[in-house]
Coordinates of C-alpha atoms in Angstrom, one line a residue:
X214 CA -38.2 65.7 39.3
X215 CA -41.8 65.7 39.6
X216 CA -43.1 65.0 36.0
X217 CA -40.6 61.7 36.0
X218 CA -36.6 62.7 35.3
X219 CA -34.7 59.6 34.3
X220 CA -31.4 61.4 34.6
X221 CA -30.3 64.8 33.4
X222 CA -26.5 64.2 33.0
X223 CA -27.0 64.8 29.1
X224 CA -28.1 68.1 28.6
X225 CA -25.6 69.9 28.1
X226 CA -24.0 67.8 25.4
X227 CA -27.7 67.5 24.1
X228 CA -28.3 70.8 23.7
X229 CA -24.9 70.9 21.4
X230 CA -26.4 68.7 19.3
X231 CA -26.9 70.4 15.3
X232 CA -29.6 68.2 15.1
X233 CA -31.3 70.2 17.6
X234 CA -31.3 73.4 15.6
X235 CA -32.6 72.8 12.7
X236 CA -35.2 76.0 13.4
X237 CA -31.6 78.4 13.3
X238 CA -30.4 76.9 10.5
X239 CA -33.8 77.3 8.4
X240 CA -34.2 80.7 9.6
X241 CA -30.8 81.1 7.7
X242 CA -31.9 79.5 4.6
X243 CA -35.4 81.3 4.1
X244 CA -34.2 84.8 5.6
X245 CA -37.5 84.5 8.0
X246 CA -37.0 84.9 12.0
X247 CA -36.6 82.2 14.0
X248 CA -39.6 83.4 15.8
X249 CA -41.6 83.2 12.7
X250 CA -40.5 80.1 11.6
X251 CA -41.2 78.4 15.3
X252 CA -44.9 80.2 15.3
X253 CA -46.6 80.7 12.2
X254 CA -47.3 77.1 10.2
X255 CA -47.0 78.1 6.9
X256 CA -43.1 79.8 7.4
X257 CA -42.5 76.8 9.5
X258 CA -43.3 74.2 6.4
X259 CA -41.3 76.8 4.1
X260 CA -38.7 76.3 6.1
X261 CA -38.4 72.8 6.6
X262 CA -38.7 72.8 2.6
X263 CA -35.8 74.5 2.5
X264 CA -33.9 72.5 4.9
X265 CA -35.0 69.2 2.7
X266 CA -33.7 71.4 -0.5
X267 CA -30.8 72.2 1.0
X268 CA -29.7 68.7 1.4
X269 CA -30.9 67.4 -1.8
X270 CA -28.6 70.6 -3.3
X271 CA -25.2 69.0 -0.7
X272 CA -26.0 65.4 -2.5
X273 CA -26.8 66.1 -5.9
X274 CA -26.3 70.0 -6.5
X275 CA -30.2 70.5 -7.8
X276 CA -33.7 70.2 -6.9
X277 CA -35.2 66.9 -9.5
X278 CA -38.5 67.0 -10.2
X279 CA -38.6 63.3 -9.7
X280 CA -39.2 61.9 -6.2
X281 CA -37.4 58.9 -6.8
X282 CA -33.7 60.9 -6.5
X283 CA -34.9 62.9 -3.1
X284 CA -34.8 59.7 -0.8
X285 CA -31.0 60.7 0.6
X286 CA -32.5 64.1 0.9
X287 CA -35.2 62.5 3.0
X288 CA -32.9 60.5 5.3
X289 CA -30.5 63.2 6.0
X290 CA -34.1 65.2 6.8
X291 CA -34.4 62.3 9.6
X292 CA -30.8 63.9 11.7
X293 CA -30.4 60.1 12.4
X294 CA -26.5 58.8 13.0
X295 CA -27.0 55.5 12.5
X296 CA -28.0 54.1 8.6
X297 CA -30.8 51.9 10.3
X298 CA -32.3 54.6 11.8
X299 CA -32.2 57.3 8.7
X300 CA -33.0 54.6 6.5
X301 CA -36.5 53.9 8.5
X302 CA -37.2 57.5 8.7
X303 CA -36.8 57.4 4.8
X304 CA -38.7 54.2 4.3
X305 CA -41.9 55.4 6.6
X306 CA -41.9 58.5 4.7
X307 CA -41.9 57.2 0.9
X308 CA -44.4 54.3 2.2
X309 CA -46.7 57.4 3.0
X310 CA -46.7 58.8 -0.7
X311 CA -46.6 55.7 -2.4
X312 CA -49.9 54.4 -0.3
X313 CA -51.3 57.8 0.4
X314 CA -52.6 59.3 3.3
X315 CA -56.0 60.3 5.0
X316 CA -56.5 61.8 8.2
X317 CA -58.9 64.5 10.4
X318 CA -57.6 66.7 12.1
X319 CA -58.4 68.0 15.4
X320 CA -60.8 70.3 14.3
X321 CA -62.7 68.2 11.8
X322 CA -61.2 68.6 8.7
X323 CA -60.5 66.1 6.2
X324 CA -56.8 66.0 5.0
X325 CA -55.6 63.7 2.2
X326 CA -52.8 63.5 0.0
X327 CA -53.1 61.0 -3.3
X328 CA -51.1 58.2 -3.4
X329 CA -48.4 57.7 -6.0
X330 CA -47.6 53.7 -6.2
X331 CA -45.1 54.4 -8.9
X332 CA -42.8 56.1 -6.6
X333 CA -39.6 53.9 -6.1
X334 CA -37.1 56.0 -4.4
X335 CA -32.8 55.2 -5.2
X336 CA -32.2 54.3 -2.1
X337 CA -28.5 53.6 -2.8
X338 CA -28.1 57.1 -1.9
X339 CA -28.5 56.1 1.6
X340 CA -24.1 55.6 1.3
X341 CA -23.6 58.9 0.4
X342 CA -24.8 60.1 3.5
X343 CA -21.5 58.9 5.7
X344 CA -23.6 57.4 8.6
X345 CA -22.3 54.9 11.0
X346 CA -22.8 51.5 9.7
X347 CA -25.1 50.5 12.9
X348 CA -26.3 51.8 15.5
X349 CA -25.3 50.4 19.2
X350 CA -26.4 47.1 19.8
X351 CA -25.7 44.1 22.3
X352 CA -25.9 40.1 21.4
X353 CA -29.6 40.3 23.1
X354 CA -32.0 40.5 20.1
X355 CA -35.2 43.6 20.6
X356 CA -38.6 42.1 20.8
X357 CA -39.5 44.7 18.4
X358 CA -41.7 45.2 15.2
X359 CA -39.8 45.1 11.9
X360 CA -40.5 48.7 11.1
X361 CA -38.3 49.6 13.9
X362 CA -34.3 50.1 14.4
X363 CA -34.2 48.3 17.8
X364 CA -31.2 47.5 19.9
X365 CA -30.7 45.7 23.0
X366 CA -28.8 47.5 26.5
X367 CA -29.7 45.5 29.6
X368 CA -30.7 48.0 32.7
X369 CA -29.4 47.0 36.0
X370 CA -30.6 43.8 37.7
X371 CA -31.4 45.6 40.5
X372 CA -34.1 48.2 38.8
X373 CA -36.6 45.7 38.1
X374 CA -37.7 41.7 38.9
X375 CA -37.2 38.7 36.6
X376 CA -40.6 37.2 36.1
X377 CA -41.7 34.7 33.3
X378 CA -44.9 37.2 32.3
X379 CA -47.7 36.3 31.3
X380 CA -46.9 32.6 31.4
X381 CA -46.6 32.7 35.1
X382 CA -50.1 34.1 35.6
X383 CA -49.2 37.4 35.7
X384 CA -51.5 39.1 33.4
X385 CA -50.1 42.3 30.9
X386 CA -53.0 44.6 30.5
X387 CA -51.8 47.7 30.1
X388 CA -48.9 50.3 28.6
X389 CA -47.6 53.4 30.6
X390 CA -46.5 55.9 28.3
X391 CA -43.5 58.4 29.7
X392 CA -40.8 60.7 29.0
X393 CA -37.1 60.8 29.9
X394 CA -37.1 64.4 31.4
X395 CA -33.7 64.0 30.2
X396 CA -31.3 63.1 27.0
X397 CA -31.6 59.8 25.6
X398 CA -28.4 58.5 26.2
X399 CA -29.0 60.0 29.7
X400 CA -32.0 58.2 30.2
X401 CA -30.1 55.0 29.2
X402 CA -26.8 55.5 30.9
X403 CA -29.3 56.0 34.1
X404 CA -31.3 53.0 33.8
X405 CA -27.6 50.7 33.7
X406 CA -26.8 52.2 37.2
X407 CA -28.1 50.0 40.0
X408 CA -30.9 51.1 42.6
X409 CA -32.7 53.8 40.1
X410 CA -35.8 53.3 38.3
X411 CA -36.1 51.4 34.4
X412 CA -38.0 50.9 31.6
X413 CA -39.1 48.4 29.1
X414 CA -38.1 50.8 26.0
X415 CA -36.6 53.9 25.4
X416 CA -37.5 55.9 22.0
X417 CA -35.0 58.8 20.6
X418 CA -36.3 62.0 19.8
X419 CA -34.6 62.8 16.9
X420 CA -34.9 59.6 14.6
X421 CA -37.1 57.1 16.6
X422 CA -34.5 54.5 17.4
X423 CA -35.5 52.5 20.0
X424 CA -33.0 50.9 22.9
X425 CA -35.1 48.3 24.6
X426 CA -33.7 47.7 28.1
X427 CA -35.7 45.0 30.0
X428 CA -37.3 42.0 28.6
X429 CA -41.2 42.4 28.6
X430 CA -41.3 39.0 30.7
X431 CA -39.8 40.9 33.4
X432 CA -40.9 43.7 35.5
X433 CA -39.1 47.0 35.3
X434 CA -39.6 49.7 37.8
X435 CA -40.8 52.5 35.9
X436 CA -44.5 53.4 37.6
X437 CA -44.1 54.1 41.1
X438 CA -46.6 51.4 42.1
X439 CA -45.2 48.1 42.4
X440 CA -49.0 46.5 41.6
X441 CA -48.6 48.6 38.4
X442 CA -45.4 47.1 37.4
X443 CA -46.6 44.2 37.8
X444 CA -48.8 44.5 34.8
X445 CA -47.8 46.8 32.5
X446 CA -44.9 48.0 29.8
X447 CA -43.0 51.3 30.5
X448 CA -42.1 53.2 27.5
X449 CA -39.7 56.0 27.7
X450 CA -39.8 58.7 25.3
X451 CA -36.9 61.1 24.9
X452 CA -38.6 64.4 25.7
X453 CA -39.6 67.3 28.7
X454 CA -43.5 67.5 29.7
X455 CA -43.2 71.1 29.9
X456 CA -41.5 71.6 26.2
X457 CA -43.4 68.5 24.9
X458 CA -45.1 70.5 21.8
X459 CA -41.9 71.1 20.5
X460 CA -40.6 67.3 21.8
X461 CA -42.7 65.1 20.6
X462 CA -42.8 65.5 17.2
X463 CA -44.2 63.0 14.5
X464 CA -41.3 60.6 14.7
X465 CA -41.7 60.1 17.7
X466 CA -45.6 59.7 17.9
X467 CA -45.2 57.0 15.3
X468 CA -42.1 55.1 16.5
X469 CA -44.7 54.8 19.4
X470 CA -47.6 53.7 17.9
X471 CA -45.8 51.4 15.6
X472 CA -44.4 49.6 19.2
X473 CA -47.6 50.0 21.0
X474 CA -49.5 48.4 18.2
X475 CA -46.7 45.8 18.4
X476 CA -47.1 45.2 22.2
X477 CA -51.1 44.7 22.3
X478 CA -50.9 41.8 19.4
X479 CA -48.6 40.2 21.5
X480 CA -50.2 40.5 24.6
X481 CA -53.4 41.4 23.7
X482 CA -53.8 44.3 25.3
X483 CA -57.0 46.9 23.8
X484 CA -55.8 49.7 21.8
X485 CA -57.8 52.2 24.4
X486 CA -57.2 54.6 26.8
X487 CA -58.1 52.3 29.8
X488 CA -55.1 50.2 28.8
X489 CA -52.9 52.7 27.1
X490 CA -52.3 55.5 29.4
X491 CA -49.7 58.1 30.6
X492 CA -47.8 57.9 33.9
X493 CA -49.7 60.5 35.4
X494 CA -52.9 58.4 35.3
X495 CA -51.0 56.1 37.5
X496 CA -52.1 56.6 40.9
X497 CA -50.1 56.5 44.3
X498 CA -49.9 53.1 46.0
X499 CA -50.5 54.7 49.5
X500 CA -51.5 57.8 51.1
X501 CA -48.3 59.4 51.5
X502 CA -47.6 58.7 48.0
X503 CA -50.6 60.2 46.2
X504 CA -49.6 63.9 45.4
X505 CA -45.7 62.9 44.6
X506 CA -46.6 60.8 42.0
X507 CA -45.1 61.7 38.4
X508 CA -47.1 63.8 35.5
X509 CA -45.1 63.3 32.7
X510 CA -46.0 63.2 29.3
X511 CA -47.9 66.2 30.4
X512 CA -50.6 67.8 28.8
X513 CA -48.7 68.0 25.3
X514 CA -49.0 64.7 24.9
X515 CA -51.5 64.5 21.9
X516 CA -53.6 61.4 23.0
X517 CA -56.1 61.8 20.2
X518 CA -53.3 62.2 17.2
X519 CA -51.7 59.1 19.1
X520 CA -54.9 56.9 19.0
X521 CA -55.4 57.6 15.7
X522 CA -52.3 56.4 14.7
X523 CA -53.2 53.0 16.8
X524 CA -56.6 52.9 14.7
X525 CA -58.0 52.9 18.1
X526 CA -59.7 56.1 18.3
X527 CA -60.8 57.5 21.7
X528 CA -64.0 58.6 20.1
X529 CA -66.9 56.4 18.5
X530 CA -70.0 58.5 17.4
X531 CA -71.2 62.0 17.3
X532 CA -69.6 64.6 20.2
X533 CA -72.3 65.6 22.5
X534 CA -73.7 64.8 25.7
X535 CA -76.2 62.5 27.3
X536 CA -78.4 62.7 30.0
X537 CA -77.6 62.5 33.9
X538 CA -76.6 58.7 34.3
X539 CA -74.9 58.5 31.2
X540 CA -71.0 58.1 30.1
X541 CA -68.9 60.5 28.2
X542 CA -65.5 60.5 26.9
X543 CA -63.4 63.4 27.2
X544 CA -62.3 64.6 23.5
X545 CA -61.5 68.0 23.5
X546 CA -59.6 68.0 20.6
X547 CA -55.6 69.3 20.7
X548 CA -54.6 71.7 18.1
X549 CA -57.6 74.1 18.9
X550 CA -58.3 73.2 22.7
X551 CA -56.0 76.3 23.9
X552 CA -55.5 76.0 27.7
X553 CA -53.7 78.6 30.0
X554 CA -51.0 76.5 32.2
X555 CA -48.4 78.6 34.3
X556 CA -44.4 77.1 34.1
X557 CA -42.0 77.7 36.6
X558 CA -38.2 76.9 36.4
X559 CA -38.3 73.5 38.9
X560 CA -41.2 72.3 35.8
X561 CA -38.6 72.5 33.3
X562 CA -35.3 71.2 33.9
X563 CA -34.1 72.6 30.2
X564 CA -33.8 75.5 31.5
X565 CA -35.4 77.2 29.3
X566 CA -38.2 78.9 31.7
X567 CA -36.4 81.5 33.8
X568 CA -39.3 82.4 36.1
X569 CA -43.2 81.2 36.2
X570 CA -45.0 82.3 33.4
X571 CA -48.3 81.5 32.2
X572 CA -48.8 79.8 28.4
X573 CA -51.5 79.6 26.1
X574 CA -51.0 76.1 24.4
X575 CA -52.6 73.1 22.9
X576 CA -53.6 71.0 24.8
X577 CA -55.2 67.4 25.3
X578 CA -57.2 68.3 28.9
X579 CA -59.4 70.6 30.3
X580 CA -59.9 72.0 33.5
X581 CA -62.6 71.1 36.1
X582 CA -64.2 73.8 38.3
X583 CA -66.0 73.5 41.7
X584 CA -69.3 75.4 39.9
X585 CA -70.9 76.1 36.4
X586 CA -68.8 79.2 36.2
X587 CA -65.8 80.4 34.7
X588 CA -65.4 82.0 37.4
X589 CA -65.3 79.1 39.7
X590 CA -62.0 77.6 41.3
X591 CA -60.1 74.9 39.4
X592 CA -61.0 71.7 41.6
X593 CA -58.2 70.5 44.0
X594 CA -57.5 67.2 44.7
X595 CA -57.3 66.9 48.8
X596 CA -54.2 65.0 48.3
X597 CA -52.4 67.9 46.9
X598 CA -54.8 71.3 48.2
X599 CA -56.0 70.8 51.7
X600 CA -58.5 74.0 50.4
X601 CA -59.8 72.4 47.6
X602 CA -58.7 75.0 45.8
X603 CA -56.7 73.7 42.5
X604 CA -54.1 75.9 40.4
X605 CA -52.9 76.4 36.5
X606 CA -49.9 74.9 37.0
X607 CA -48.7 72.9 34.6
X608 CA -47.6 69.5 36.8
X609 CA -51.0 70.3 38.9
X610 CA -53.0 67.4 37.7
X611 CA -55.8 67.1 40.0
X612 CA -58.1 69.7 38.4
X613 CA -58.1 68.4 35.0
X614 CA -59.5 65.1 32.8
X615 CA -57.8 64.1 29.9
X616 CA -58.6 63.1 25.9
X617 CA -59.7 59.6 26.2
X618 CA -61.1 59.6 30.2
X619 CA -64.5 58.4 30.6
X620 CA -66.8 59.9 33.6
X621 CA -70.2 59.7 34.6
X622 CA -72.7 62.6 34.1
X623 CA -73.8 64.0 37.6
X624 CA -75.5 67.5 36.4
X625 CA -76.0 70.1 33.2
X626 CA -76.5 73.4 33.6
X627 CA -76.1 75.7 30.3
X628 CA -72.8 75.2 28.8
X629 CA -71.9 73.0 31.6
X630 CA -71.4 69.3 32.3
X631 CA -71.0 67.7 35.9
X632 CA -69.2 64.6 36.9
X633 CA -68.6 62.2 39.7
X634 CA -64.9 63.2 40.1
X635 CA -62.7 62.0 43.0
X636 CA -65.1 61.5 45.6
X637 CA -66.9 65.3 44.6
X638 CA -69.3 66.8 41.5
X639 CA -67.3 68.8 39.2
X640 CA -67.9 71.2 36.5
X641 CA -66.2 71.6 32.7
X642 CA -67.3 74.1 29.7
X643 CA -69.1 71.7 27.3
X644 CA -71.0 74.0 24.9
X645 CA -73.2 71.9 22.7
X646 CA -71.5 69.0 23.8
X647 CA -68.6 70.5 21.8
X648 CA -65.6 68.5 24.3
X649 CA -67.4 65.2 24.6
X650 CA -68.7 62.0 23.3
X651 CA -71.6 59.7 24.5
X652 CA -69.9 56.6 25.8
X653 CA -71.8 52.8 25.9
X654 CA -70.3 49.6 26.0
X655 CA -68.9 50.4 29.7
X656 CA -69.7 49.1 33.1
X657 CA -70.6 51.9 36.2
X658 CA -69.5 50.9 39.9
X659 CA -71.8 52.3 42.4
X660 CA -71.7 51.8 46.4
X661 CA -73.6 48.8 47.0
X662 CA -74.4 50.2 50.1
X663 CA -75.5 53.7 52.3
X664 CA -71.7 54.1 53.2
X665 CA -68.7 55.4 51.4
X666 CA -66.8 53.1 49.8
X667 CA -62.9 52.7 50.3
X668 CA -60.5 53.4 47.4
X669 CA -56.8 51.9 47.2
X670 CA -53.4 52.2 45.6
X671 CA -52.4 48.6 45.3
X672 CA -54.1 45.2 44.9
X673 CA -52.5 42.8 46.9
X674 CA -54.2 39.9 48.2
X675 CA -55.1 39.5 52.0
X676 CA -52.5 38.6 54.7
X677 CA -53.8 35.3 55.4
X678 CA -53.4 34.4 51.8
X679 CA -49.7 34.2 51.6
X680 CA -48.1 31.1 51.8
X681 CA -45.8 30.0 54.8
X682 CA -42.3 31.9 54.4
X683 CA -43.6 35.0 51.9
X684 CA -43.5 38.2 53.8
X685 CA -46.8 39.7 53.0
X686 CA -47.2 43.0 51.2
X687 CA -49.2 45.7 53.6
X688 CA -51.6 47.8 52.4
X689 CA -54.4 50.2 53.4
X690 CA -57.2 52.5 51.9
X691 CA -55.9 55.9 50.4
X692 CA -57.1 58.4 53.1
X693 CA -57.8 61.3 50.8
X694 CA -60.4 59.2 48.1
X695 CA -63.5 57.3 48.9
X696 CA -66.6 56.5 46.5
X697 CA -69.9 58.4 48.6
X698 CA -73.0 56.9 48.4
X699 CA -74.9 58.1 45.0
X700 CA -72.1 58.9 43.2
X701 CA -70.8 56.5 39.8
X702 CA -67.4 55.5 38.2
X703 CA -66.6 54.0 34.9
X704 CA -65.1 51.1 35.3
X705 CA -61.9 50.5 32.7
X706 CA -61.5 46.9 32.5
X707 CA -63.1 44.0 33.9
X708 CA -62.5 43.0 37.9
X709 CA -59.6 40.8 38.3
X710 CA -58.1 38.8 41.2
X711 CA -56.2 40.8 44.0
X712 CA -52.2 39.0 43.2
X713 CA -48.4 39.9 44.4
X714 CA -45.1 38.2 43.4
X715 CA -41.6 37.0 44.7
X716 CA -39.2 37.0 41.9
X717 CA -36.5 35.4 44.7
X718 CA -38.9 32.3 44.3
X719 CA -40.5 32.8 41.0
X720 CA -43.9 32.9 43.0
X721 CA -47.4 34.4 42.1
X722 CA -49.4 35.0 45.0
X723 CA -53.3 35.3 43.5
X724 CA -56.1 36.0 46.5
X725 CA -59.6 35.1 46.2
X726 CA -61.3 38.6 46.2
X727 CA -61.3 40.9 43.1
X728 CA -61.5 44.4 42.4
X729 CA -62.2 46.8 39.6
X730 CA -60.0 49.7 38.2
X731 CA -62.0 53.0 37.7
X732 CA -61.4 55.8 36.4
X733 CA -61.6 58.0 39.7
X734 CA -60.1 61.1 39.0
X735 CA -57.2 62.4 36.4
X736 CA -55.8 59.2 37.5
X737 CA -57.2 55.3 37.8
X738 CA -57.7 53.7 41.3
X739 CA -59.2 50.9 42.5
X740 CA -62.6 49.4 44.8
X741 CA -63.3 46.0 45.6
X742 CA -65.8 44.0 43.8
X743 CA -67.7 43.1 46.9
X744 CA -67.9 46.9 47.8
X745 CA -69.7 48.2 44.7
X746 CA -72.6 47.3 41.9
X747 CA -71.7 47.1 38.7
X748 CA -73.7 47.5 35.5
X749 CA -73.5 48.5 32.4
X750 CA -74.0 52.0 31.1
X751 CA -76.9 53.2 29.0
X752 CA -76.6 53.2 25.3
X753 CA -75.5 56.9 24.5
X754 CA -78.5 58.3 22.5

C-alpha cells in the first residue's frame, strides 16, 4: 500500500481485540455516546476515569483516596498481556506524578501538574492482574534502553544486509520513523518471511512493547532507497496513516522517544528533524521511483509533541518571519492547525472509510499554493501531477511542508510567505508569522553556476571507483527536480563522501566527491558539493 503496509494478515483478529474498545465500553460506564466520548475532550477524560475506576473497583471493590493502592488499576489501564509491558506503563505513569510534569501545548499554554515525591505505589498488585509472566522473547538480547520491555525476533536474512555499522565506516546519521499499516504481530510475522521489507524495531500500539528485529549494525530494508538504508534505523510503529490521531496515542509517542533518545546517544545522531524524520521525507532513488514512494506516518504524526518529548524542540526563538534570504522552520502547531485532507478506501486499509470523504483534522503540515491566494492551486510535484496542479488527498505529499522542515524565504506578500520549493516559488498562509520560526545556525546551497543544477536519489560513488570484481551501482539525476539558477536550499547536515557496500564481502566502497542532503521539497534529496555554494544563513532577527 502506498503509505507503507507491512502486512495486513492481522486485522481481523486485531480488530477482535477488547483492548481496542475501550471507547464502547466507557460509553457503557458513563451513559455518554460513543460519539461524545470520541469527540468532545472533556467526556473523553470522564470516560477514561471511569474506565480506570472501574478497574480499581474489579481489584479492590472501592475507589481509595490514596494513590499508592491505584497502581494495578493503572497497569490494567495499560491493556498490556504481558507483566513487563503493564508494569512499564504503570512505572512511566507514577514516575510522572511523583516528579511532576510541565509542558506547552500546541497553542501556547502552559500545563503543569505538581509533583508528589511521596507517592510510592504497591506495586505487588501487579499479580493480581493474571498477566502472562513474559512477554515473547528469543536468546538474542534487545539493544534497548532500560525503560523499555524489549524482545528479540530475528527478520529474515534475506530482508536486509549484515554489516558491522558504524565500525566499518558506514556512518548512522539518521532515524526513519514509520507505521505498520497493519497489526503488530502482522507486521512481525511479515518481516520473518523472506524477500519482503524489515525493520530495526517494531513498537505495539496498545502497551509500547517493542520486538526489535535486526541488529542496528546491520542494514534492514525498510526505506525504499538502498543509500538510505545504508544510514539510518527504521522504526515501525503499530498504526494506519490515515487513522493515526486515534493510533498513535501517548504510549506510543513515548515508547518512541524513549528509543529514539536511546539510538542518538549511541550513535550520536542530533535530536532534529534533519536526522529524525518520517518515511515520507525519504525520497525516490530514481525517477521511476519518485511518486511511489511511501507517506506513512502521515500527517497525524505529531512531530512537534514528539520533539518535545526528545527535548529537541523543532523551534528555538520567537515564531515569525524574516526577510527574503532568510531561513524558517515550519511550526504550525498540531492540535489547532486544522487542515482539510480527502480519504478514500485504497488510503485506509481498516476499512473504516467506505468512499472518499473529505476531514477536517489536526494536523502537523500545511499546504503550499502556486500564488498568495487561497484561492490558488495546491502545488503539484511533477513527479506525481504532470499539471502542476496538486490535490487534498491525504497520501498526496507533494503540496505540503511539514513541522520541523526548514526552507528558504523567496517572497512576502500580505499574509503570505514564499519558498524555494522543488525546483519552483511557492506560497503558504503565514499571518504574522503565525506558522513559522526564524531559523540560523544552517548552511544555504545555491547553484554555483548560470545552469540548473542536478538533483539525485542515491549517493553512490562513481563507476571508476569500484574496486576490480564489485559490480558498480548505476545511477542518474532524478528527471523531474533540478536546483535553477537563483533559487536556495537548506542544507540538513554537513556534505559527506559519496559510498556503497557489498555485505557478500564485508566491503565499503567510499568515492572521492561529496554531496549535501537538502531539504528540497516535502522530502530530502541530494546535490553535489562541486555543483553548489554553500554558506551559512543569516542570523534570524
Amino acid at each position: 500500500g502506498g503509505a507503507g503496509a507491512a502486512g495486513r494478515g492481522g486485522l481481523a483478529s486485531l480488530v477482535r481485540d477488547p483492548a481496542l474498545h475501550t471507547l464502547q465500553a466507557a460509553a457503557g460506564l458513563t451513559g455518554l455516546p460513543a460519539d461524545r466520548l470520541r469527540k468532545d475532550a472533556g467526556a473523553n477524560i470522564r470516560g477514561g476515569a471511569a474506565l480506570l475506576a472501574s478497574y480499581e473497583r474489579a481489584l479492590r471493590g472501592g475507589t481509595p483516596a490514596d494513590p499508592d493502592q491505584w497502581y494495578g488499576a493503572v497497569a490494567r489501564y495499560s491493556q498490556a498481556s504481558g507483566r513487563r509491558a503493564a508494569a512499564s506503563f504503570a512505572d512511566r505513569v507514577f514516575t510522572a506524578i511523583r516528579t511532576g510534569v510541565q509542558r506547552t501545548t500546541d497553542d501556547g499554554r502552559q500545563v503543569r501538574l505538581s509533583a508528589d515525591p511521596a507517592v510510592r505505589p504497591a506495586t505487588a498488585e501487579l499479580s493480581a492482574l493474571g498477566l502472562t509472566a513474559a512477554d515473547a522473547a528469543t536468546g538474542t538480547p534487545a539493544e534497548c534502553p532500560s525503560t523499555l520491555v524489549c524482545t528479540f525476533v530475528p527478520a529474515s536474512a534475506s530482508n536486509g544486509q549484515v554489516a558491522d555499522r558504524p565500525a566499518d565506516g558506514m556512518r548512522i546519521d539518521s532515524i526513519v520513523i514509520h507505521d505498520t499499516e497493519s497489526s503488530y504481530d502482522s507486521a512481525v510475522t511479515s518481516f520473518q518471511q523472506p524477500g519482503g521489507g524489515s525493520a530495526h524495531y517494531v513498537i505495539r500500539a496498545s502497551d509500547g512493547a517493542v520486538t526489535q528485529m535486526v541488529p542496528t549494525k546491520d542494514l534492514s530494508f525498510h526505506a525504499g532507497n538502498y543509500s538510505d538504508n545504508m544510514h539510518s534505523i527504521g522504526i515501525e510503529q503499530e498504526g494506519f496513516a490515515a487513522q493515526g490521531g486515534t493510533w498513535y496515542s501517548p504510549t506510543v509517542y513515548e515508547t518512541m522517544a524513549d528509543l529514539v533518545k536511546y539510538l542518538s546517544a549511541r550513535f550520536g545522531i542530533p535530536l532534529d528533524r534533519q536526522h529524525i524524520i518520517g518515511h515520507d521525507n525519504v525520497v525516490g532513488p530514481s525517477s521511476a521511483l519518485v511518486s511511489g514512494m511511501h507517506w506513512d506516518p502521515g500527517p497525524q504524526w505529531n512531530w512537534g509533541y514528539f520533539m518535545r518529548l526528545l527535548s529537541g524542540p523543532t523551534t528555538v526563538g520567537r515564531r515569525g518571519v524574516g526577510p527574503v534570504g532568510s531561513v524558517v522552520t515550519i511550526t504550525p502547531g498540531y492540535q489547532q492547525n486544522l487542515q482539510t485532507v480527502q480519504v478514500c478506501p485504497s488510503d485506509d486499509p481498516t476499512g473504516a472509510t467506505t468512499a472518499c470523504t473529505e476531514r477536517q483534522q489536526p494536523s502537523d503540515f500545511l499546504y503550499v499554493r502556486t500564488a498568495p491566494s487561497a484561492d490558488a492551486p495546491i502545488f503539484g510535484d511533477p513527479a506525481i501531477h504532470a499539471d502542476g496542479v496538486g490535490t487534498d488527498r491525504i497520501n498526496d505529499w507533494g503540496g505540503t511542508v511539514v513541522d520541523g522542515q526548514q526552507f528558504v524565504v523567496a517572497d512576502r506578500c500580505g499574509d503570505w510567505t514564499a519558498i524555494w520549493f522543488s525546483g519552483a516559488k511557492v506560497w503558504f498562509y503565514n499571518p504574522g508569522g503565525r506558522y513559522t520560526t526564524p531559523a540560523g545556525g544552517v548552511q544555504v546551497i545555491t547553484a554555483a553556476g548560470s545552469a540548473p543544477v542536478s538533483v539525485w536519489g542515491s549517493t553512490y560513488p562513481d563507476r571508476a571507483e569500484y574496486p576490480a570484481g564489485l559490480s558498480p551501482s548505476t545511477q542518474a539525476p532524478l528527471s523531474w527536480y533540478t536546483v535553477p539558477a537563483g533559487q536556495a536550499y537548506v542544507a540538513t547536515r554537513p556534505a559527506f563522501p559519496t559510498d556503497d557496500f557489498f555485505s557478500s564481502s564485508d566491503t565499503v566502497v567510499t568515492g572521492s566527491k561529496q554531496m549535501f542532503t537538502i531539504q528540497y521539497n516535502h522530502r530530502l534529496a541530494r546535490v553535489y558539493a562541486a555543483d553548489v555554494t554553500a554558506a551559512d544563513a543569516p542570523a534570524p532577527h
